[in-house]
Coordinates of C-alpha atoms and ligand atoms in Angstrom, one line a residue:
X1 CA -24.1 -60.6 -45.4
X2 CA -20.4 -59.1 -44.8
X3 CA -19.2 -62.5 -42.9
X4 CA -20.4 -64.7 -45.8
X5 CA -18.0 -63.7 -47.3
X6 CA -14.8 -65.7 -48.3
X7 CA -12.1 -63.9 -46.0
X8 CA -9.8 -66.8 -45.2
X9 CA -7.5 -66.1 -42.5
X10 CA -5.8 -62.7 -41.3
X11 CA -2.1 -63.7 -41.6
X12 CA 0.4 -64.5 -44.6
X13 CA 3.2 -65.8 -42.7
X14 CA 5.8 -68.0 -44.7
X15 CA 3.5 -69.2 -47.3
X16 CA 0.7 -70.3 -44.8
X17 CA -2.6 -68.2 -43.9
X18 CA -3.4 -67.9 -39.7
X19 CA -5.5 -66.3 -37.7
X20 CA -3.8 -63.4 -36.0
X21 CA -2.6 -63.9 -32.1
X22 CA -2.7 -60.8 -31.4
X23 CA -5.4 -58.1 -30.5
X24 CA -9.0 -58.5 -32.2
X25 CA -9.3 -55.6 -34.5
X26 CA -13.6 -54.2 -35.5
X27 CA -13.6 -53.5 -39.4
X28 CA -16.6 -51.2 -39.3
X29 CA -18.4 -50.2 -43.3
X30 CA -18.2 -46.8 -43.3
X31 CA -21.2 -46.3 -45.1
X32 CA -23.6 -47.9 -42.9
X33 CA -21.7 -47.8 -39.3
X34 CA -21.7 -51.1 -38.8
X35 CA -19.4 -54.0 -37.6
X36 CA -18.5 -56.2 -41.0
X37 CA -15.8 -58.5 -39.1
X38 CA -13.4 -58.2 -36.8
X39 CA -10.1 -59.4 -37.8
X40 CA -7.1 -60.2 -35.4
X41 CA -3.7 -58.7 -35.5
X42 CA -0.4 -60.1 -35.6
X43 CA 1.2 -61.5 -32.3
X44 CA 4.9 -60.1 -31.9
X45 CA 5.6 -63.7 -32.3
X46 CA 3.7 -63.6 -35.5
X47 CA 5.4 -60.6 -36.6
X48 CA 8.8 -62.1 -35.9
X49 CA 8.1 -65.3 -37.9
X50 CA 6.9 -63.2 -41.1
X51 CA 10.5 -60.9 -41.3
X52 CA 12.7 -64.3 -40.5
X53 CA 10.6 -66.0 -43.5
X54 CA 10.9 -62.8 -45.7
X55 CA 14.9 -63.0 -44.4
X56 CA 15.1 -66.8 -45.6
X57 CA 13.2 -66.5 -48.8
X58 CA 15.5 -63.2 -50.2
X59 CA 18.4 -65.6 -50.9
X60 CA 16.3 -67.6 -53.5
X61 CA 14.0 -64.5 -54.7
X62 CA 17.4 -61.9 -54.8
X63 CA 19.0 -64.6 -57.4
X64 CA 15.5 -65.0 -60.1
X65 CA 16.0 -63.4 -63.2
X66 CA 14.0 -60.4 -63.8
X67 CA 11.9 -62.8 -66.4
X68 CA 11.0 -64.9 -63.4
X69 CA 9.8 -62.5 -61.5
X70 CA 8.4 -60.3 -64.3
X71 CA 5.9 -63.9 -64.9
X72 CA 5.2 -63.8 -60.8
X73 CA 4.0 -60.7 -61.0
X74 CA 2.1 -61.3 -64.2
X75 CA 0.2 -64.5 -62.4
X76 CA -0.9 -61.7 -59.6
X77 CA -2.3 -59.1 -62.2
X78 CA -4.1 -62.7 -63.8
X79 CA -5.2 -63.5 -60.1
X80 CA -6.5 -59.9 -59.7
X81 CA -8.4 -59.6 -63.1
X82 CA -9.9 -63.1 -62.2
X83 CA -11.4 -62.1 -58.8
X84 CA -11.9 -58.4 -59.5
X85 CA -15.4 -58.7 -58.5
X86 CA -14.8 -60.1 -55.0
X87 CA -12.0 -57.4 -54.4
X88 CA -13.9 -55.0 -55.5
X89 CA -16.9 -55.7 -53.3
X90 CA -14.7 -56.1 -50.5
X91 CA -13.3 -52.4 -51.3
X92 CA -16.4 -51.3 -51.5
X93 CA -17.6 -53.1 -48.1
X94 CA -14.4 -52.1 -46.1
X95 CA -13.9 -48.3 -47.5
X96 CA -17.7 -47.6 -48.1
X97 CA -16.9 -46.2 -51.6
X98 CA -19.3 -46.8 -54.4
X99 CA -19.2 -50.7 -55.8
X100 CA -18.9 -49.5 -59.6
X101 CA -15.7 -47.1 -59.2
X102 CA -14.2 -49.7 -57.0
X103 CA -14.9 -52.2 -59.8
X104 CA -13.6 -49.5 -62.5
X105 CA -11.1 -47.5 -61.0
X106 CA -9.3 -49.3 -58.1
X107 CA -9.1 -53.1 -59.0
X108 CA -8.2 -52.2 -62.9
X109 CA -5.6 -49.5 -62.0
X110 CA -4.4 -52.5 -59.2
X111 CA -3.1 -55.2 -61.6
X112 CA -2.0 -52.4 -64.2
X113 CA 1.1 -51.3 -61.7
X114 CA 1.9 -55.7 -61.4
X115 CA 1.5 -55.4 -65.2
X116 CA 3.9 -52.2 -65.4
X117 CA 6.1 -53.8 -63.0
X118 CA 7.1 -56.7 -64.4
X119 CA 7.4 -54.9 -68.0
X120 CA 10.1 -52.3 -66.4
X121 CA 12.0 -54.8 -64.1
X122 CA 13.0 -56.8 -67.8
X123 CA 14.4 -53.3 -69.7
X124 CA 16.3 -51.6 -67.2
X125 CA 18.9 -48.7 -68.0
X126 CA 21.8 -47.8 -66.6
X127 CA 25.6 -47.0 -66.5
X128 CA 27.8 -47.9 -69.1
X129 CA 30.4 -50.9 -68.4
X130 CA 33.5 -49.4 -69.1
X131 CA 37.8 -49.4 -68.4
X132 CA 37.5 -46.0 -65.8
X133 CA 40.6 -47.0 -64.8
X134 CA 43.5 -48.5 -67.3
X135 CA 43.8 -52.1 -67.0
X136 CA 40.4 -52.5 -64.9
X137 CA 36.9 -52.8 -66.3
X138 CA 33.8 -51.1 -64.0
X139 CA 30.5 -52.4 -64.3
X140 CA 27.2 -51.5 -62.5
X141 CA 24.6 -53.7 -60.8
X142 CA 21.3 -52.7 -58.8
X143 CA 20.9 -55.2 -56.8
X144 CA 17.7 -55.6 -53.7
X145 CA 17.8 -53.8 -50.8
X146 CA 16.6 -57.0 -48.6
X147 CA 13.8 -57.5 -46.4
X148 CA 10.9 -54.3 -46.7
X149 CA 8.9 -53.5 -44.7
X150 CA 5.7 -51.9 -45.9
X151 CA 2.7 -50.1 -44.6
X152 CA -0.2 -48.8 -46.3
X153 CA -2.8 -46.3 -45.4
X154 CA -6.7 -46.7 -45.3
X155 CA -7.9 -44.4 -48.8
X156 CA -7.4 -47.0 -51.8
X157 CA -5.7 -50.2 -49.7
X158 CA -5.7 -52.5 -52.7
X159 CA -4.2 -49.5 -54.9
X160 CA -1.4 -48.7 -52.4
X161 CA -0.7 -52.4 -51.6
X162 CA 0.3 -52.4 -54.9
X163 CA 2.4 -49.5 -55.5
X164 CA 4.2 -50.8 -52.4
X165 CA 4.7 -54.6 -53.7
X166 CA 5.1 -54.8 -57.1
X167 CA 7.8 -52.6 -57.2
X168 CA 9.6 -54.2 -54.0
X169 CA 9.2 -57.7 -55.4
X170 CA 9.9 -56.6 -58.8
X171 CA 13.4 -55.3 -57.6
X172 CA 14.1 -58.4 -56.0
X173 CA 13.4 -57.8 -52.3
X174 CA 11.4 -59.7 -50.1
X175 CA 8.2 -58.0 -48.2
X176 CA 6.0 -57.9 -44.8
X177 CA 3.2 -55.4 -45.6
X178 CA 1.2 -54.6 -43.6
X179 CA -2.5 -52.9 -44.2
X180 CA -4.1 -50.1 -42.8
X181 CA -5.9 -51.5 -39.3
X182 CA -9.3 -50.2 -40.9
X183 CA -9.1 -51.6 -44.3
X184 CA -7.4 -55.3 -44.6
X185 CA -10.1 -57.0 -46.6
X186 CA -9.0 -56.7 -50.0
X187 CA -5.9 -58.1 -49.3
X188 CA -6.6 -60.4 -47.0
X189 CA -9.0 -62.0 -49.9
X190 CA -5.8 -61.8 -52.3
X191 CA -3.9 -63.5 -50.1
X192 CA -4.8 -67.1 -50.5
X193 CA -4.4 -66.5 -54.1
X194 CA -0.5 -65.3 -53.4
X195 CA 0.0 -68.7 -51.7
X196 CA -0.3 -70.2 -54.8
X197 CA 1.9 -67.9 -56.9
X198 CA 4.6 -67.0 -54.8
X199 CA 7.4 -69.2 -53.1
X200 CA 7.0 -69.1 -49.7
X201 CA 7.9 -66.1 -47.3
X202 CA 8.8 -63.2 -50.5
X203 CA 5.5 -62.2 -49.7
X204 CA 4.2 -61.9 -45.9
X205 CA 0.8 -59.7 -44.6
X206 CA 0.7 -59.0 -41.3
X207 CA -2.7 -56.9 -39.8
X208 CA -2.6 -54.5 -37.1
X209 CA -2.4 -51.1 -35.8
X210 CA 0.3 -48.8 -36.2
X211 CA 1.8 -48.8 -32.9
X212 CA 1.1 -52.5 -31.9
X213 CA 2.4 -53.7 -34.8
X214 CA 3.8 -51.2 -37.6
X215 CA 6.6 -49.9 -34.8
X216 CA 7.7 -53.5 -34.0
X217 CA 8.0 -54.0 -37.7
X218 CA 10.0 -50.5 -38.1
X219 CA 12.3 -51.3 -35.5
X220 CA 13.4 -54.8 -36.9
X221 CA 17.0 -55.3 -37.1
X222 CA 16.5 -57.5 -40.4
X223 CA 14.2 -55.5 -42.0
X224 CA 16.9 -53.5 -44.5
X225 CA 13.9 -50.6 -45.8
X226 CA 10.5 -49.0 -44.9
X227 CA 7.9 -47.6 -47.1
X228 CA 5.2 -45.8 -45.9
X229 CA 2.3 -44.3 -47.2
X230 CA 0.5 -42.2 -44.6
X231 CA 0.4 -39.4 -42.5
X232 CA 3.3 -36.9 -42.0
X233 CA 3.6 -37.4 -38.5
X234 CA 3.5 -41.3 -39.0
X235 CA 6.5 -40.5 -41.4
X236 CA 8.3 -38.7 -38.7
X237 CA 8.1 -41.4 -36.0
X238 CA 9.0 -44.0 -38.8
X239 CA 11.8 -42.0 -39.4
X240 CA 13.2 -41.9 -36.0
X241 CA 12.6 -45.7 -35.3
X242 CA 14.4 -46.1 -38.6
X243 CA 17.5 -44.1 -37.7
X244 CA 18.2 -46.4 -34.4
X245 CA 19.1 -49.1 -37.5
X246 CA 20.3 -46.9 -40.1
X247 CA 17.8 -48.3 -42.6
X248 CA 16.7 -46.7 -45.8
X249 CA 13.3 -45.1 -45.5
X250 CA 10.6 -44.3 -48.5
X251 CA 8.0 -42.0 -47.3
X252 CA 5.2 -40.7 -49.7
X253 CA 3.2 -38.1 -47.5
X254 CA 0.3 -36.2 -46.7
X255 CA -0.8 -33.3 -49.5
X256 CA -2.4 -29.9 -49.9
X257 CA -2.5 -29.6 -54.0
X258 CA -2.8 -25.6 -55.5
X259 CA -5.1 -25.4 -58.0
X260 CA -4.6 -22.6 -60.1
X261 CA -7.3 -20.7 -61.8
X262 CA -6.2 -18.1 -64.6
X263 CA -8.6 -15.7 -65.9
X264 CA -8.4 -17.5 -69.4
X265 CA -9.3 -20.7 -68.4
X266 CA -12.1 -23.0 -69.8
X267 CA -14.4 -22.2 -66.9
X268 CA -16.4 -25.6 -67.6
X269 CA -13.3 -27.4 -67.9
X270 CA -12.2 -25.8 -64.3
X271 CA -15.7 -26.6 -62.7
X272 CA -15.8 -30.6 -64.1
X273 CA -12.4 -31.0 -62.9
X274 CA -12.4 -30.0 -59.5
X275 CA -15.9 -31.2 -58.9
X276 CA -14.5 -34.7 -59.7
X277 CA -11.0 -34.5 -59.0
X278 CA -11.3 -32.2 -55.6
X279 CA -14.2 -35.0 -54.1
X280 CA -13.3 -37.9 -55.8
X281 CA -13.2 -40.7 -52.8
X282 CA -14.7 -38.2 -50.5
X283 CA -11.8 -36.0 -51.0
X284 CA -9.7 -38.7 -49.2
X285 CA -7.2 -38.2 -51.4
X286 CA -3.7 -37.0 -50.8
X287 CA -3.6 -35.4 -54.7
X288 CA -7.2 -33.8 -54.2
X289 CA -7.4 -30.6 -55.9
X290 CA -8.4 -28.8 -52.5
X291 CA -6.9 -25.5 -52.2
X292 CA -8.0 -23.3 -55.7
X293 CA -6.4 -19.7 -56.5
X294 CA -8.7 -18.4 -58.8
X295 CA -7.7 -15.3 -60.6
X296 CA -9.7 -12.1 -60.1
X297 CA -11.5 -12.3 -63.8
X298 CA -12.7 -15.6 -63.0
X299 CA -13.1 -15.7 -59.7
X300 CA -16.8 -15.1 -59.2
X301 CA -18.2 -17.0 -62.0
X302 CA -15.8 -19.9 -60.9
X303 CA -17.4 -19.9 -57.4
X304 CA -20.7 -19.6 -58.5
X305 CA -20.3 -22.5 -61.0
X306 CA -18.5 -24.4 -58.7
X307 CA -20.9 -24.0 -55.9
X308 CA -24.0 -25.5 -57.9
X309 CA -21.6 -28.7 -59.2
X310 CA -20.8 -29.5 -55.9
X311 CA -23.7 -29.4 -54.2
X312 CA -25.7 -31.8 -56.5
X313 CA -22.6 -34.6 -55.9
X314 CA -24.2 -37.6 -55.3
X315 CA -24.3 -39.7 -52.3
X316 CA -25.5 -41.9 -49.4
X317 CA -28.1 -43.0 -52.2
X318 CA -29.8 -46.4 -52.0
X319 CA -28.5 -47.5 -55.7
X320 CA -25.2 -47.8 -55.6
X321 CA -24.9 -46.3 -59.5
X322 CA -26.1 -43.6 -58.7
X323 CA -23.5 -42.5 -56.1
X324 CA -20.3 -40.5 -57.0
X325 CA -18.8 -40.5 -53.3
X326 CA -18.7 -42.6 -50.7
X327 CA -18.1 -41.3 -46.7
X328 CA -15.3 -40.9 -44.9
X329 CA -13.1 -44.1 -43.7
X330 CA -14.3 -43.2 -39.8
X331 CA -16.8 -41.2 -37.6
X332 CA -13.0 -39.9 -36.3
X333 CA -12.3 -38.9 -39.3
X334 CA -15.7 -37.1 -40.5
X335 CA -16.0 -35.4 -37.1
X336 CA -12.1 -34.0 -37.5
X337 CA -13.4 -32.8 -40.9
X338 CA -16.3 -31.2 -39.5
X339 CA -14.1 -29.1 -36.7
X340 CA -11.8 -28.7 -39.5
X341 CA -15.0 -26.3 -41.1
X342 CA -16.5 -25.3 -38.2
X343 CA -13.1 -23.9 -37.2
X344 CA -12.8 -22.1 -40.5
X345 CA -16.3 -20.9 -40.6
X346 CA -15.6 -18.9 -37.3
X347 CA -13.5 -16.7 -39.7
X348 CA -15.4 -14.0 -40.8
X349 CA -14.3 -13.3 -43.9
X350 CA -14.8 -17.5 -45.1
X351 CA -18.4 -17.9 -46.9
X352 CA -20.0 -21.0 -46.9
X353 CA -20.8 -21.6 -50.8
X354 CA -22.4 -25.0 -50.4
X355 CA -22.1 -28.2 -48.5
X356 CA -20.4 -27.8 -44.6
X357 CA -22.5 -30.3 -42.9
X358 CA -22.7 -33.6 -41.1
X359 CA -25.3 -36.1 -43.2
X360 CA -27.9 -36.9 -41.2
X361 CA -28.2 -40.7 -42.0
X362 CA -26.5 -43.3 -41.2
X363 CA -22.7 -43.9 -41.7
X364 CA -19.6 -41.6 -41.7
X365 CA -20.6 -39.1 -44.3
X366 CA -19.8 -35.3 -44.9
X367 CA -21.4 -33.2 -47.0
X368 CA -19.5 -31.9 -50.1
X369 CA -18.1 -28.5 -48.9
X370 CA -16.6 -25.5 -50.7
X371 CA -15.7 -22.5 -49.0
X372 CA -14.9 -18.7 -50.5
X373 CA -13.5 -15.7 -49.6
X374 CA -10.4 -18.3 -48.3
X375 CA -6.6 -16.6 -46.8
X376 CA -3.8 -17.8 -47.5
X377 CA -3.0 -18.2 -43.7
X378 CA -6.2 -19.7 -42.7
X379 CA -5.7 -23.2 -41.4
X380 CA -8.0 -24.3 -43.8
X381 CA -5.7 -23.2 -46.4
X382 CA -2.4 -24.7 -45.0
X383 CA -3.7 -27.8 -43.2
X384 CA -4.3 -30.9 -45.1
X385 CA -8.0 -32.0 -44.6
X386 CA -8.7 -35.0 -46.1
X387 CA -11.8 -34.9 -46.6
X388 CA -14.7 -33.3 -49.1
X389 CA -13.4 -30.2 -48.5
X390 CA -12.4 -27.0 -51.1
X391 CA -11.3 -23.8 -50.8
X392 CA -10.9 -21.1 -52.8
X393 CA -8.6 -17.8 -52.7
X394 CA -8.9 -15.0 -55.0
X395 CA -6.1 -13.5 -56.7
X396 CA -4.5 -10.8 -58.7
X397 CA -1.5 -11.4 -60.5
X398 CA 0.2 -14.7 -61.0
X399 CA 3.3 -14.2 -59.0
X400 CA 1.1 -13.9 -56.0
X401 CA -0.7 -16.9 -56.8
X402 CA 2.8 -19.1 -57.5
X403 CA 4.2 -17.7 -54.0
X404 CA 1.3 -19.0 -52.2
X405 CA 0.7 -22.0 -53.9
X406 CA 4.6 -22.8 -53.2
X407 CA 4.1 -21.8 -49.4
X408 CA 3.1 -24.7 -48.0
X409 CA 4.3 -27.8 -46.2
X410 CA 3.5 -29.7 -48.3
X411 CA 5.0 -30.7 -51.8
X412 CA 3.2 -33.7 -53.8
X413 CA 0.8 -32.4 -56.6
X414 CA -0.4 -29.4 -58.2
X415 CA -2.2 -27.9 -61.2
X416 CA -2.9 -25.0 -63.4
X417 CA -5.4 -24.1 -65.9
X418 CA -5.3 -21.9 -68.9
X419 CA -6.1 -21.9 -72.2
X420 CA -2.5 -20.1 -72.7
X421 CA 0.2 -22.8 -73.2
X422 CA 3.3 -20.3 -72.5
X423 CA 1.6 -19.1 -69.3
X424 CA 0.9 -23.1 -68.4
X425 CA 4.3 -23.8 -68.8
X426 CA 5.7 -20.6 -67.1
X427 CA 3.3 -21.4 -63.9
X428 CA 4.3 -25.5 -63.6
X429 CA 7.9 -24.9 -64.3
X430 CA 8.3 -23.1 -61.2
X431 CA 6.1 -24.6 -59.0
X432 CA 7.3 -27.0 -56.0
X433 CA 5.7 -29.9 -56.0
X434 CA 6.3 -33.8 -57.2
X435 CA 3.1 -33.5 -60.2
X436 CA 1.7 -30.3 -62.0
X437 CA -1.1 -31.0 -64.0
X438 CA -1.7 -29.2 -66.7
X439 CA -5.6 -28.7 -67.6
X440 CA -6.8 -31.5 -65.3
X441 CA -5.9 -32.8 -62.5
X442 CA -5.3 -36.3 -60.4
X443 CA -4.4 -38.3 -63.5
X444 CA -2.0 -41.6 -63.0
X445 CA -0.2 -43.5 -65.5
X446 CA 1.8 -46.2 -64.1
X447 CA 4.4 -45.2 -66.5
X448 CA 5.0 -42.1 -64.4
X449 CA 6.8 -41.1 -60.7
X450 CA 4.4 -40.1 -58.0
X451 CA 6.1 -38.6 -55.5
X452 CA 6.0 -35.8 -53.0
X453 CA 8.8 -32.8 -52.1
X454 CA 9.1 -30.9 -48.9
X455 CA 7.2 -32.7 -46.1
X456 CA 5.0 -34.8 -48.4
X457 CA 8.2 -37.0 -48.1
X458 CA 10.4 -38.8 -50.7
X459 CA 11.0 -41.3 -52.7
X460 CA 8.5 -41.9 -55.8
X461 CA 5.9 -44.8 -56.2
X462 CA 5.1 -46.1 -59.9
X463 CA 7.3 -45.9 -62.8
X464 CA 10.4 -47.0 -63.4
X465 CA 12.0 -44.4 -60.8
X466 CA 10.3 -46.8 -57.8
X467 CA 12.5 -49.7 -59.1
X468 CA 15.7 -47.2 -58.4
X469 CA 14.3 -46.5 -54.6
X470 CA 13.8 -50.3 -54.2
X471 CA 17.3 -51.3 -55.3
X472 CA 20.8 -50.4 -54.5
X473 CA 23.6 -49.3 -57.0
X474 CA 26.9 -51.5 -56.2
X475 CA 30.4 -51.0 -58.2
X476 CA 31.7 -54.2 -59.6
X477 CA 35.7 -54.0 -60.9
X478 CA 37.8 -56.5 -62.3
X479 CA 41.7 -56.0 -62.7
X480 CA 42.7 -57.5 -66.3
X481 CA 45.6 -55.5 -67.0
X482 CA 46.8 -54.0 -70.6
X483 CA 46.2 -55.8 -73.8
X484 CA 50.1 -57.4 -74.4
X485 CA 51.0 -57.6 -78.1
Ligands
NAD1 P1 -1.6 -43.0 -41.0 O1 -0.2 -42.4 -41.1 O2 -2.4 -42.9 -39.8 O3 -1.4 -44.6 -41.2 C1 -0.7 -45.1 -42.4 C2 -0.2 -46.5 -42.0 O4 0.9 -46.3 -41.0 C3 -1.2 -47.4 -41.3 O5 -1.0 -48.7 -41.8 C4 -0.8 -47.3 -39.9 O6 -1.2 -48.5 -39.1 C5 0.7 -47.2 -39.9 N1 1.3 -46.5 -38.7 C6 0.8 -45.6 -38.0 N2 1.6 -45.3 -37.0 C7 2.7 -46.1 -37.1 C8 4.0 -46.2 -36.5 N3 4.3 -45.5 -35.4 N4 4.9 -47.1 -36.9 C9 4.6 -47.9 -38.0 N5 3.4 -47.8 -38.7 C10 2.5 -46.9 -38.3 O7 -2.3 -42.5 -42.4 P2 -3.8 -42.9 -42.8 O8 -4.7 -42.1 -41.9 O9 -4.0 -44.4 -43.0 O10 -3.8 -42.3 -44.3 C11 -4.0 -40.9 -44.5 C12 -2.7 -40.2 -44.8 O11 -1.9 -40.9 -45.8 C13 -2.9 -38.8 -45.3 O12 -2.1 -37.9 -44.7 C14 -2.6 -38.9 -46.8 O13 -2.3 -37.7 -47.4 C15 -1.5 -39.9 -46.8 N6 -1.5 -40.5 -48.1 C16 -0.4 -40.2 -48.9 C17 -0.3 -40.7 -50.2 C18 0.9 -40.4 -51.1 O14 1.0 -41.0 -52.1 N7 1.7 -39.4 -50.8 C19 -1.3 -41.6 -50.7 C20 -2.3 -41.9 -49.8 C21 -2.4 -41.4 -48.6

């Protein structure tokens, strides 16, 4: 079934679609193990021709108007909407989530951020034009950064392709972006579509691993920026490559989101949210509300709750519908999930509440796992698992809580819940991350910056704010002199 289905070629080099020169690459479906395709990854050569055609196109793409590019972007979302079912499937196929929240979540939330795009690219604010100096006027322009290079991780690879893309192309840049190795089907299946709305080289897709490929692109004199979306130790080595060139970098990072749990909260509320919003995508998510402080009051009803919820998650069923999660991306990945709770379960004072297993059947699945009785030292508690994997630490006052919620590495989302507005308010204000949520959790709006602090990395994704990381402020002044009368 998988190679029946329309996949076109692995390249988008310069307008044309060819078959990668370079290593063959296995695309595996998570959910059953096996081999879908393999697809083959960008020569060097390959790689080379995509940033000299993303080089020659930015001279005609950096001069459109933002209308013209605002109706580019709008012909994607179109191409998206029309084929959502394909890319949907092909999500589905590639990442082994469920078909019907690939079909309702990913592809809709996909051609929302080309929508929001080319909306914020037309009504941009800034500076005022003005005589800062007698006799000469000043005047603002953003203007493109040049050729980006971007790279996407494996957990929604439509989604991020996106968030990387629209923004980029919006701003006036040209792009090479290149997909996770595991998961280039979705837009691979886009890509012949592109051909047809884009001019030639403002768009290029090149496949292949990180090293193989994603350094080679890193290290490009031409390429002008880098935005990554990954790991933090991928974001360090991108970092370094990009120093040798001086080029600007946009890094959106791993996560470890607080979840904090005051004694007043809606315990239903609490238990709905972080049964969906701490598994949703198999927990391969880097907002998932993982790491819960739950305040003493509440504590024990919260785990108990919480425990039943997540242990009748549904998965690894027959009917797709009837599935809520899907497995993890690799058997890698599920077996450094499973050492990630085996190691914590050789801690005494951790209690298994549900979940903490293998599946036994076929593909990369975990068990949905929540674990009590949780330090704030553990590694479980300061390591980012990515995976469907909660933990939860009892506390006593809410200073305590906020001090350990802020001591961590990392800095991109957050939440707190109670039924006490002052206390929400009190609690989000101060804590150090990009997102609090207030009363729920892992909510997006296109409209808004995501974006971590500390070492989730920098720069935000969405909103109007990614246009500003994706363009560069220049200082235009003209000498006129005094008005003579
Ligand atoms: P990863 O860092 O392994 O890979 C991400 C991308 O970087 C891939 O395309 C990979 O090929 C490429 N890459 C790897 N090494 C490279 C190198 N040396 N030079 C250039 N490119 C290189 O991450 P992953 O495993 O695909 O994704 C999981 C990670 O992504 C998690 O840590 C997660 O938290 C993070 N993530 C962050 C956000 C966010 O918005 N902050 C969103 C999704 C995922």
């Amino acid at each position: 079934m998988p190679t029946s289905l329309p996949l076109y070629s692995a390249q988008l080099i310069d307008g044309h679609l060819v078959a990668g020169e370079g290593l063959v690459e296995p695309i595996v479906n998570p959910a059953t193990g096996e081999l879908v395709l393999s697809v083959g990854e960008a020569s060097l050569e390959q790689l080379e021709r995509a940033v000299q055609a993303a080089q020659r196109a930015f001279a005609g793409w950096s001069r459109t108007t933002p209308a013209q590019r605002a109706a580019t972007l709008l012909a994607i979302a179109d191409a998206i909407d029309a084929n959502a079912d394909l890319l949907a499937r092909l999500e589905a196929l590639n990442c082994g989530k469920p078909l019907h929240l690939a079909r309702q979540d990913d592809i809709p939330a996909t051609a929302d951020v080309f929508r929001f795009f080319a909306g914020a690219v037309r009504c941009q604010q800034g500076q005022l034009t003005g005589e800062y100096v007698a006799g000469h006027t000043s005047m603002v322009r953003r203007d493109p950064v040049g050729v980006v290079a971007s790279i996407a991780p494996w957990n929604y690879p439509l989604m991020m392709a996106a968030w990387k893309i629209a923004p980029a192309l919006a701003a006036g840049n040209t792009v090479v972006f290149k997909p996770s190795e595991h998961t280039p089907l979705s837009i691979l299946a886009l890509a012949p579509l592109l051909v047809d709305i884009l001019p030639p080289g403002v768009l290029n897709i090149v496949c292949g691993g990180g090293e193989a490929v994603g350094s080679h692109l890193v290290g490009h004199p031409k390429v002008r920026m880098v935005s990554l979306t990954g790991d933090i130790v991928t974001g360090q080595k991108i970092l370094q490559a990009a120093s040798r060139t001086l080029k600007r970098t946009h890094l959106e990072l791993g996560g470890k989101a607080p979840v904090i749990v005051c004694d007043d909260a809606d315990l239903e509320a609490v238990v709905q949210g972080i049964r969906t919003h701490g598994y949703y995508n198999a927990g391969q998510d880097c907002t998932a509300a993982c790491r819960i402080y739950a305040q003493a009051g509440i504590h024990d009803r919260l785990v108990a709750a919480l425990g039943d919820a997540v242990g009748n998650i549904r998965f690894a069923r027959k009917k797709d519908a009837d599935n809520e999660i899907g497995p993890l991306i690799s058997a890698r990945q599920r077996d450094r999930v499973a050492s990630f709770v085996e190691r914590a379960l050789g801690q005494p004072h951790i209690e298994r509440v549900t979940g903490a297993a293998v599946h036994s059947g076929p593909g990369f699945y975990y068990q949905p796992t929540l674990l009590a009785g949780c330090r704030q030292q553990d590694e479980i508690v300061q390591r980012e698992v990515f995976g469907p994997v909660v933990t939860v630490t009892r506390f006593e006052h809410l200073s305590q809580a906020l001090d350990w919620a802020n001591d961590s590495e990392y800095g991109l989302a957050s939440s707190v819940w109670t039924q006490n507005l002052d206390k929400a308010f009190q609690i989000a204000n101060r804590l150090q991350y990009g997102c609090t949520w207030i009363n729920t959790h892992f909510m997006l709006a296109s409209e808004m910056p995501h974006g971590g602090l500390k070492r989730s990395g920098y720069g935000k994704d969405l909103s109007s704010d990614s246009l500003q990381d994706y363009s560069v402020v220049r200082h235009i002044m003209a000498r006129h002199g005094e008005l003579l009368d």
